[in-house]
Short mmCIF file of C-alpha atoms in Angstrom, two decimals:
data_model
loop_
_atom_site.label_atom_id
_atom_site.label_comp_id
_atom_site.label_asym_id
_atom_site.label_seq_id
_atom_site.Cartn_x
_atom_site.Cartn_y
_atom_site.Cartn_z
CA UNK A 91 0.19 156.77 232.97
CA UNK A 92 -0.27 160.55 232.19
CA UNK A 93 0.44 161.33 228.30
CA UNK A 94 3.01 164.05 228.40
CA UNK A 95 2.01 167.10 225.94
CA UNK A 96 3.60 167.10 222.66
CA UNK A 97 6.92 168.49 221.84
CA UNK A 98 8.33 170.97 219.47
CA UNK A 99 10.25 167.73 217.98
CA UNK A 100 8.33 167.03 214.54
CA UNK A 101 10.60 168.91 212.72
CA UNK A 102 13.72 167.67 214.30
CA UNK A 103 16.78 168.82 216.73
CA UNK A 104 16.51 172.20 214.48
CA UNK A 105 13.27 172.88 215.34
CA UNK A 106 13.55 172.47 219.05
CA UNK A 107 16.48 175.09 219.51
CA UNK A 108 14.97 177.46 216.99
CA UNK A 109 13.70 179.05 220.31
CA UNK A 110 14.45 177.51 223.19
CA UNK A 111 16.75 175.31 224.34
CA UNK A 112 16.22 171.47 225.75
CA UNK A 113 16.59 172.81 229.31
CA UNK A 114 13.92 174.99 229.16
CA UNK A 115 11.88 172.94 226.88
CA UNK A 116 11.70 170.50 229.69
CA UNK A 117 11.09 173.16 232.53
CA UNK A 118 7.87 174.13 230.09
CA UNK A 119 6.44 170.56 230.31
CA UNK A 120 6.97 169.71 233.93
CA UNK A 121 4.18 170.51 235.78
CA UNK A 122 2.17 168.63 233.59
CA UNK A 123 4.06 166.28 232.19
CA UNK A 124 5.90 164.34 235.19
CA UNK A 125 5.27 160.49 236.22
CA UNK A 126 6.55 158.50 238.29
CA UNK A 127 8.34 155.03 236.68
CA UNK A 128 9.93 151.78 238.18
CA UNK A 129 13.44 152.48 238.37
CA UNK A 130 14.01 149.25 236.97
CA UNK A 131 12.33 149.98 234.19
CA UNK A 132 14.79 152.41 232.72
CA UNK A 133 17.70 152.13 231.00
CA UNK A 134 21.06 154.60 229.98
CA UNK A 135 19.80 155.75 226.05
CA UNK A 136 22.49 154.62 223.98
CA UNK A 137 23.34 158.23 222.35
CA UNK A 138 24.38 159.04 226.08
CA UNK A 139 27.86 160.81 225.02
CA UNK A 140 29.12 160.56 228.94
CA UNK A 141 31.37 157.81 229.07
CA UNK A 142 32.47 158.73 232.32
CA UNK A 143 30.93 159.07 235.41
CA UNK A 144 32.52 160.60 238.64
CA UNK A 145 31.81 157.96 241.57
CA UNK A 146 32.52 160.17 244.11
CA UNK A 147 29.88 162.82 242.93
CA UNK A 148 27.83 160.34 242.05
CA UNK A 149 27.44 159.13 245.74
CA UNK A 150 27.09 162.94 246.58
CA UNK A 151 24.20 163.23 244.38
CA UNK A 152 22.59 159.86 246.01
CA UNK A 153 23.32 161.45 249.46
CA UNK A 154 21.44 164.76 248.76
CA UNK A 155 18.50 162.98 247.45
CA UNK A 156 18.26 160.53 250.07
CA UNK A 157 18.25 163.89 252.06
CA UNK A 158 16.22 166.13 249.88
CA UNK A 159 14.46 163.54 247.21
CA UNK A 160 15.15 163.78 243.08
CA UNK A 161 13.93 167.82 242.44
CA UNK A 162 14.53 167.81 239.12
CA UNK A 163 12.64 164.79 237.03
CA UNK A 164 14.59 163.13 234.06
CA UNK A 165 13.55 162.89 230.77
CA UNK A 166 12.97 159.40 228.86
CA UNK A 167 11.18 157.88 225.74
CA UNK A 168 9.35 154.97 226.09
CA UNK A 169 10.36 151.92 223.95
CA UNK A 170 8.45 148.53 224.62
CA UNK A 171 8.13 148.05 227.87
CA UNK A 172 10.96 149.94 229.07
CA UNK A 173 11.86 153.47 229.18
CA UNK A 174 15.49 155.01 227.47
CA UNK A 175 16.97 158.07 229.27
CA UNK A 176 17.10 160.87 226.75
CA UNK A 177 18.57 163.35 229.87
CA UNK A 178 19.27 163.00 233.74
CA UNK A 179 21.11 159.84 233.55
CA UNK A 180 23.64 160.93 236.38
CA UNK A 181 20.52 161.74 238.22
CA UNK A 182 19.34 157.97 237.60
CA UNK A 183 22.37 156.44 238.22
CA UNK A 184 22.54 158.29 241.54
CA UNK A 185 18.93 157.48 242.65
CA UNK A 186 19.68 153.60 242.33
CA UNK A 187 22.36 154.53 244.57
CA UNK A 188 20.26 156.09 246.99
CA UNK A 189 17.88 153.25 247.07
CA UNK A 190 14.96 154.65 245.09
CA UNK A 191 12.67 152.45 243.97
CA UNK A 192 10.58 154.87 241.27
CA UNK A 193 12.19 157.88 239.84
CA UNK A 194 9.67 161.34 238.46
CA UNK A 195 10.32 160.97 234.86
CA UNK A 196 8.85 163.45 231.81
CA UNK A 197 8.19 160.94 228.82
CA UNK A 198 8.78 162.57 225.48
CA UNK A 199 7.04 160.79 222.72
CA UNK A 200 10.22 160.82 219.89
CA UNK A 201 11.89 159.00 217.15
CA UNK A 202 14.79 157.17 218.01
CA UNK A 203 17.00 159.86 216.21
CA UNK A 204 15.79 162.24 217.88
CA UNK A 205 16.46 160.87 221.21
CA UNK A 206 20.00 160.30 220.00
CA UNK A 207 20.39 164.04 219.03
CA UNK A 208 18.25 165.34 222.16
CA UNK A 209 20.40 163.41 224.49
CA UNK A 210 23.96 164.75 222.93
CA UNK A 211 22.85 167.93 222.41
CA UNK A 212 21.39 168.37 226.04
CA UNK A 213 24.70 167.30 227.24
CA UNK A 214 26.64 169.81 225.59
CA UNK A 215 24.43 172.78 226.87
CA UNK A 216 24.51 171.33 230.50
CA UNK A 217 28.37 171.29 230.09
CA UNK A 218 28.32 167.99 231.41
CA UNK A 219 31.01 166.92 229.57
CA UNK A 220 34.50 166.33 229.95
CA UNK A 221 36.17 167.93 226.86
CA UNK A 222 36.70 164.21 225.02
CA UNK A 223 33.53 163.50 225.29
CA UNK A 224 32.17 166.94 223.94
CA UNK A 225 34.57 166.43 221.09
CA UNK A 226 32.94 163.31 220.39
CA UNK A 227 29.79 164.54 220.92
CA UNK A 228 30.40 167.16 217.71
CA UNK A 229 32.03 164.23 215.57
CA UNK A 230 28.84 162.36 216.00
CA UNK A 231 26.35 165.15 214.94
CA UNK A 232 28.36 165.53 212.17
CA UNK A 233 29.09 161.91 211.24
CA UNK A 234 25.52 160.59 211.88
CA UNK A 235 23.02 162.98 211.20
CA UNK A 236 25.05 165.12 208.08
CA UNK A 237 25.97 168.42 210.09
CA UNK A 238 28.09 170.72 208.68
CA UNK A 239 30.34 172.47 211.65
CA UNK A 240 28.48 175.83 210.32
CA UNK A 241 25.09 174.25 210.73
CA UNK A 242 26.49 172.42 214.16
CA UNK A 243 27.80 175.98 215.24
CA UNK A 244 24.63 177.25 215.50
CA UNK A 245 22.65 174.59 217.06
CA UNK A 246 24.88 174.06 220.31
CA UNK A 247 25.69 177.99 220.31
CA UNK A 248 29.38 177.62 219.70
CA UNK A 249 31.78 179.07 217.75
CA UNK A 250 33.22 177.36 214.24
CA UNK A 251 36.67 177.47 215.66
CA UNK A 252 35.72 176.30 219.02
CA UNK A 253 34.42 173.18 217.56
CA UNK A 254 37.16 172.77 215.40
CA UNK A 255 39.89 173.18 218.32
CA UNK A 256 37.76 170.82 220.54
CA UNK A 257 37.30 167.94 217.66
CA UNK A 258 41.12 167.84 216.87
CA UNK A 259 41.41 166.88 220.82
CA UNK A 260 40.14 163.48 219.00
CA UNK A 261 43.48 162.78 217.20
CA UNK A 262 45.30 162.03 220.29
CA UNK A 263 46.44 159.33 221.30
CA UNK A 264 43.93 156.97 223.04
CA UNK A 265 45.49 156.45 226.34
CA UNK A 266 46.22 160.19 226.36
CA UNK A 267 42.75 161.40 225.45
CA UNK A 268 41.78 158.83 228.51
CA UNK A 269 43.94 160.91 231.00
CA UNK A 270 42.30 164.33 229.65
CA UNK A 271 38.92 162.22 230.83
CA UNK A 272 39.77 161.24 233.97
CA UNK A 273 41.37 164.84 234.49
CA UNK A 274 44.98 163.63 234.91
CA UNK A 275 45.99 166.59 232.60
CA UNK A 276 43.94 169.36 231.23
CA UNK A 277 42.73 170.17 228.05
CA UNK A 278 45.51 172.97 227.31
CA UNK A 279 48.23 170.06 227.75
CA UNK A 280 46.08 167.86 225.31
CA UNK A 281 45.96 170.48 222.48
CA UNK A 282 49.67 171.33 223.35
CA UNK A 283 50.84 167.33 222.81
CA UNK A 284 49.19 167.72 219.65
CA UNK A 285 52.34 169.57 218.34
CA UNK A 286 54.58 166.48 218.76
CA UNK A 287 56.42 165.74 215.69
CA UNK A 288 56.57 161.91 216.90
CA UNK A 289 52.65 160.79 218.05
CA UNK A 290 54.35 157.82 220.20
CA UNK A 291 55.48 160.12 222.14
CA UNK A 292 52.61 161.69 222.92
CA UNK A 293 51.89 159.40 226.14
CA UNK A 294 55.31 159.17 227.62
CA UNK A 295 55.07 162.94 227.42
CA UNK A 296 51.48 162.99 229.24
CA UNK A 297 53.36 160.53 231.89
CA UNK A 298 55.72 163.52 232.19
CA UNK A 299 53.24 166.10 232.64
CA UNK A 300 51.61 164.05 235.57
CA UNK A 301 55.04 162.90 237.69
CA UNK A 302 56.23 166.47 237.34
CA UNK A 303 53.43 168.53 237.89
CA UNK A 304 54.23 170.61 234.36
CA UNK A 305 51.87 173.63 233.56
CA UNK A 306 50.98 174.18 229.80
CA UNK A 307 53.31 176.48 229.34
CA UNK A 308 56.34 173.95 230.41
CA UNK A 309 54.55 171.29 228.22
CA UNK A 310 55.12 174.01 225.59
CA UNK A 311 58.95 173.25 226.03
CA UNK A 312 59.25 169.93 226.51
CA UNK A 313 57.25 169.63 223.07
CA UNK A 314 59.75 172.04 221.57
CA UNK A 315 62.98 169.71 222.92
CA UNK A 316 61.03 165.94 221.50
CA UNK A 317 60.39 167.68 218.74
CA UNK A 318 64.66 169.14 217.90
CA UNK A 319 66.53 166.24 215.62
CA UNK A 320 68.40 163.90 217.91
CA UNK A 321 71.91 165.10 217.24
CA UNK A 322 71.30 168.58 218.93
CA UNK A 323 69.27 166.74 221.70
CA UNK A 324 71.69 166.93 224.71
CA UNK A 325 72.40 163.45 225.49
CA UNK A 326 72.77 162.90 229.21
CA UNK A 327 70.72 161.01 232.55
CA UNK A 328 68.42 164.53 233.34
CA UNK A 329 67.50 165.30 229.65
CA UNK A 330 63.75 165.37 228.94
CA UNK A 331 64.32 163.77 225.38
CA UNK A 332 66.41 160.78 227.18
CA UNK A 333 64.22 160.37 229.99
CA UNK A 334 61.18 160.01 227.64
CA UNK A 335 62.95 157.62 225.55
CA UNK A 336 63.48 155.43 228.63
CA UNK A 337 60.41 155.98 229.35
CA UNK A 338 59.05 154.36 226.19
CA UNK A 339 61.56 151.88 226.68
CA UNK A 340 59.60 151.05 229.99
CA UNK A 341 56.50 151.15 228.88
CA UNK A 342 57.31 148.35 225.58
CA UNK A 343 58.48 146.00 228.12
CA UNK A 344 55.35 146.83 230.54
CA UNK A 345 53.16 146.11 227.90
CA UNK A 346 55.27 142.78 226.84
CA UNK A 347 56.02 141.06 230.66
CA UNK A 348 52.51 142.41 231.72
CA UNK A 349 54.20 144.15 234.90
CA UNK A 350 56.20 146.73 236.17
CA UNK A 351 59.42 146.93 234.55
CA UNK A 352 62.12 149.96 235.75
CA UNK A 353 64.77 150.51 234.00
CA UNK A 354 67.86 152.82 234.73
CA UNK A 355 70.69 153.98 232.41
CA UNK A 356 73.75 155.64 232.14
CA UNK A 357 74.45 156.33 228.82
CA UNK A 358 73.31 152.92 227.25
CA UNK A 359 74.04 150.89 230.48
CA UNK A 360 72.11 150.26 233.24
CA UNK A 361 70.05 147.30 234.31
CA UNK A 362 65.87 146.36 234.04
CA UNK A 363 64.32 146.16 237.35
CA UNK A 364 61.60 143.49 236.49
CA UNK A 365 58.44 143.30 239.19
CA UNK A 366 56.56 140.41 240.40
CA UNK A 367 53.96 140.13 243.03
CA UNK A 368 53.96 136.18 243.70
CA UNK A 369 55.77 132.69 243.19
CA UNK A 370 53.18 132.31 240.35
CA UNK A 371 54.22 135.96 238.99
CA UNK A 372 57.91 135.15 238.92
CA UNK A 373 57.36 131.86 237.13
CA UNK A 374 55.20 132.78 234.38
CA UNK A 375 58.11 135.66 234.03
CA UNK A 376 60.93 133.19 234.37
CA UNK A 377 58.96 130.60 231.39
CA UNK A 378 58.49 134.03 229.52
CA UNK A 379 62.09 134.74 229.21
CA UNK A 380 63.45 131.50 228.87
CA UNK A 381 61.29 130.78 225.97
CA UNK A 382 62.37 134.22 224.06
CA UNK A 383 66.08 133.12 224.50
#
């Protein structure tokens, strides 16, 4: 197997983008550097920061390189007898897809750190990422390897506050920050929920946001209502602070009867609309109930 030519990694992630950045590091080394490898052979690296990968584009990439072939070579480090992806793991996963049965690779001979840093870092400048995982991407290089935000400012060519706004994306709540990655609601609603006085709320209100179509700006006021004391709330069926208060009310005994559970009211009556899909469903609801009495 060709040796590729050394990097500019000795001294570290700094080193590299003291000059140039992974991209074109890489484009330097190709046309010397590039092997072909068993696709079986490689693995995702572990300091991949994309959690989440688009099937549909996926299977777009696989159809262009059944069509066209894999232009642009990954880049892995070789550990044992197996290779970890440091970049071009959508362009892996993709190439299994299309049936490929060896892959042009550029092997980088690195530390395992380095790989960890090369591979979040790379991400970032691709703008790969969905904004979550960016944000997590930052808290890592600051967690792990000791970055200040100053330092980390300067490395990935961002500003301070930039980084700052995108990392506070991180204190949302979980299911929410799962919506922002699957693109359910953008990052401007995100940063907007992050106003809520009450963080339960925070979810009901990204429900909201999705079954009414609301832009930031209408987010804006629906924050401002859940956020007014209860007594000045106006208390009636079409009220966004009652309807998300049913609404967590729904989703407490979703999470409880492990179904869909609808429930209507009219100023503290109404009735629960329980689901079940089968005679097996409604029992295990019906033993559920019974033994709560």
């Amino acid at each position: 197997m060709a040796k590729p030519k050394k990097s500019a990694l000795g001294g570290g992630v700094n080193a590299l983008f003291q000059n140039k950045t992974v991209i074109e590091e890489v484009k330097k080394e190709v046309s010397e550097s590039v092997v072909l490898i068993n696709i079986t052979d490689i693995e995702p690296g572990d300091g991949q920061p994309r959690k989440y990968f688009d099937k549909e584009k996926i299977q777009q990439l696989a159809d262009s390189i059944r069509e066209h072939g894999l232009i642009q070579p990954i880049v892995v480090s070789k550990e044992g007898d197996s290779y970890r992806i440091i970049a071009g793991e959508r362009r892996w996963r993709a190439a299994r897809v299309a049936g490929l049965k060896q892959i042009p690779a550029i092997e980088k001979n690195v530390s395992r750190r380095e790989v960890l840093e090369l591979a979040l870092i790379e991400n970032i400048q691709r703008e790969d990422l969905n904004p979550i995982e960016e944000a997590e991407a930052y808290q890592r290089l600051i967690d792990e390897y000791k970055m200040t935000q100053e330092k980390l400012s300067e490395v990935v060519g961002k500003s301070r506050p930039f980084i700052t706004n995108k990392m506070r994306l991180l204190v949302l709540d979980k299911d929410v920050r799962l919506m922002i990655i699957k693109g359910d609601i953008s990052e401007g609603h995100g940063r907007t929920l992050l106003a809520l006085n009450d963080k339960d709320n925070q979810l009901v209100a990204a429900n909201l946001i999705v079954e009414n179509g609301y832009s930031v700006r209408q987010t804006e006021e629906l924050v401002k209502k859940l956020n007014k004391p209860k007594k000045v709330a106006v208390q009636d069926n079409f009220s966004d602070t009652s309807f998300i208060e049913v609404k967590k009310i729904q989703n407490d005994l979703k999470n409880a009867l492990g179904t869909k559970v609808k429930l209507v009211d009219n100023n503290g009556k109404g009735k629960i609309i329980i689901d079940y899909f089968s005679a097996d469903e409604r029992e295990r609801l019906i033993q559920y109930l019974t033994e709560k009495r």
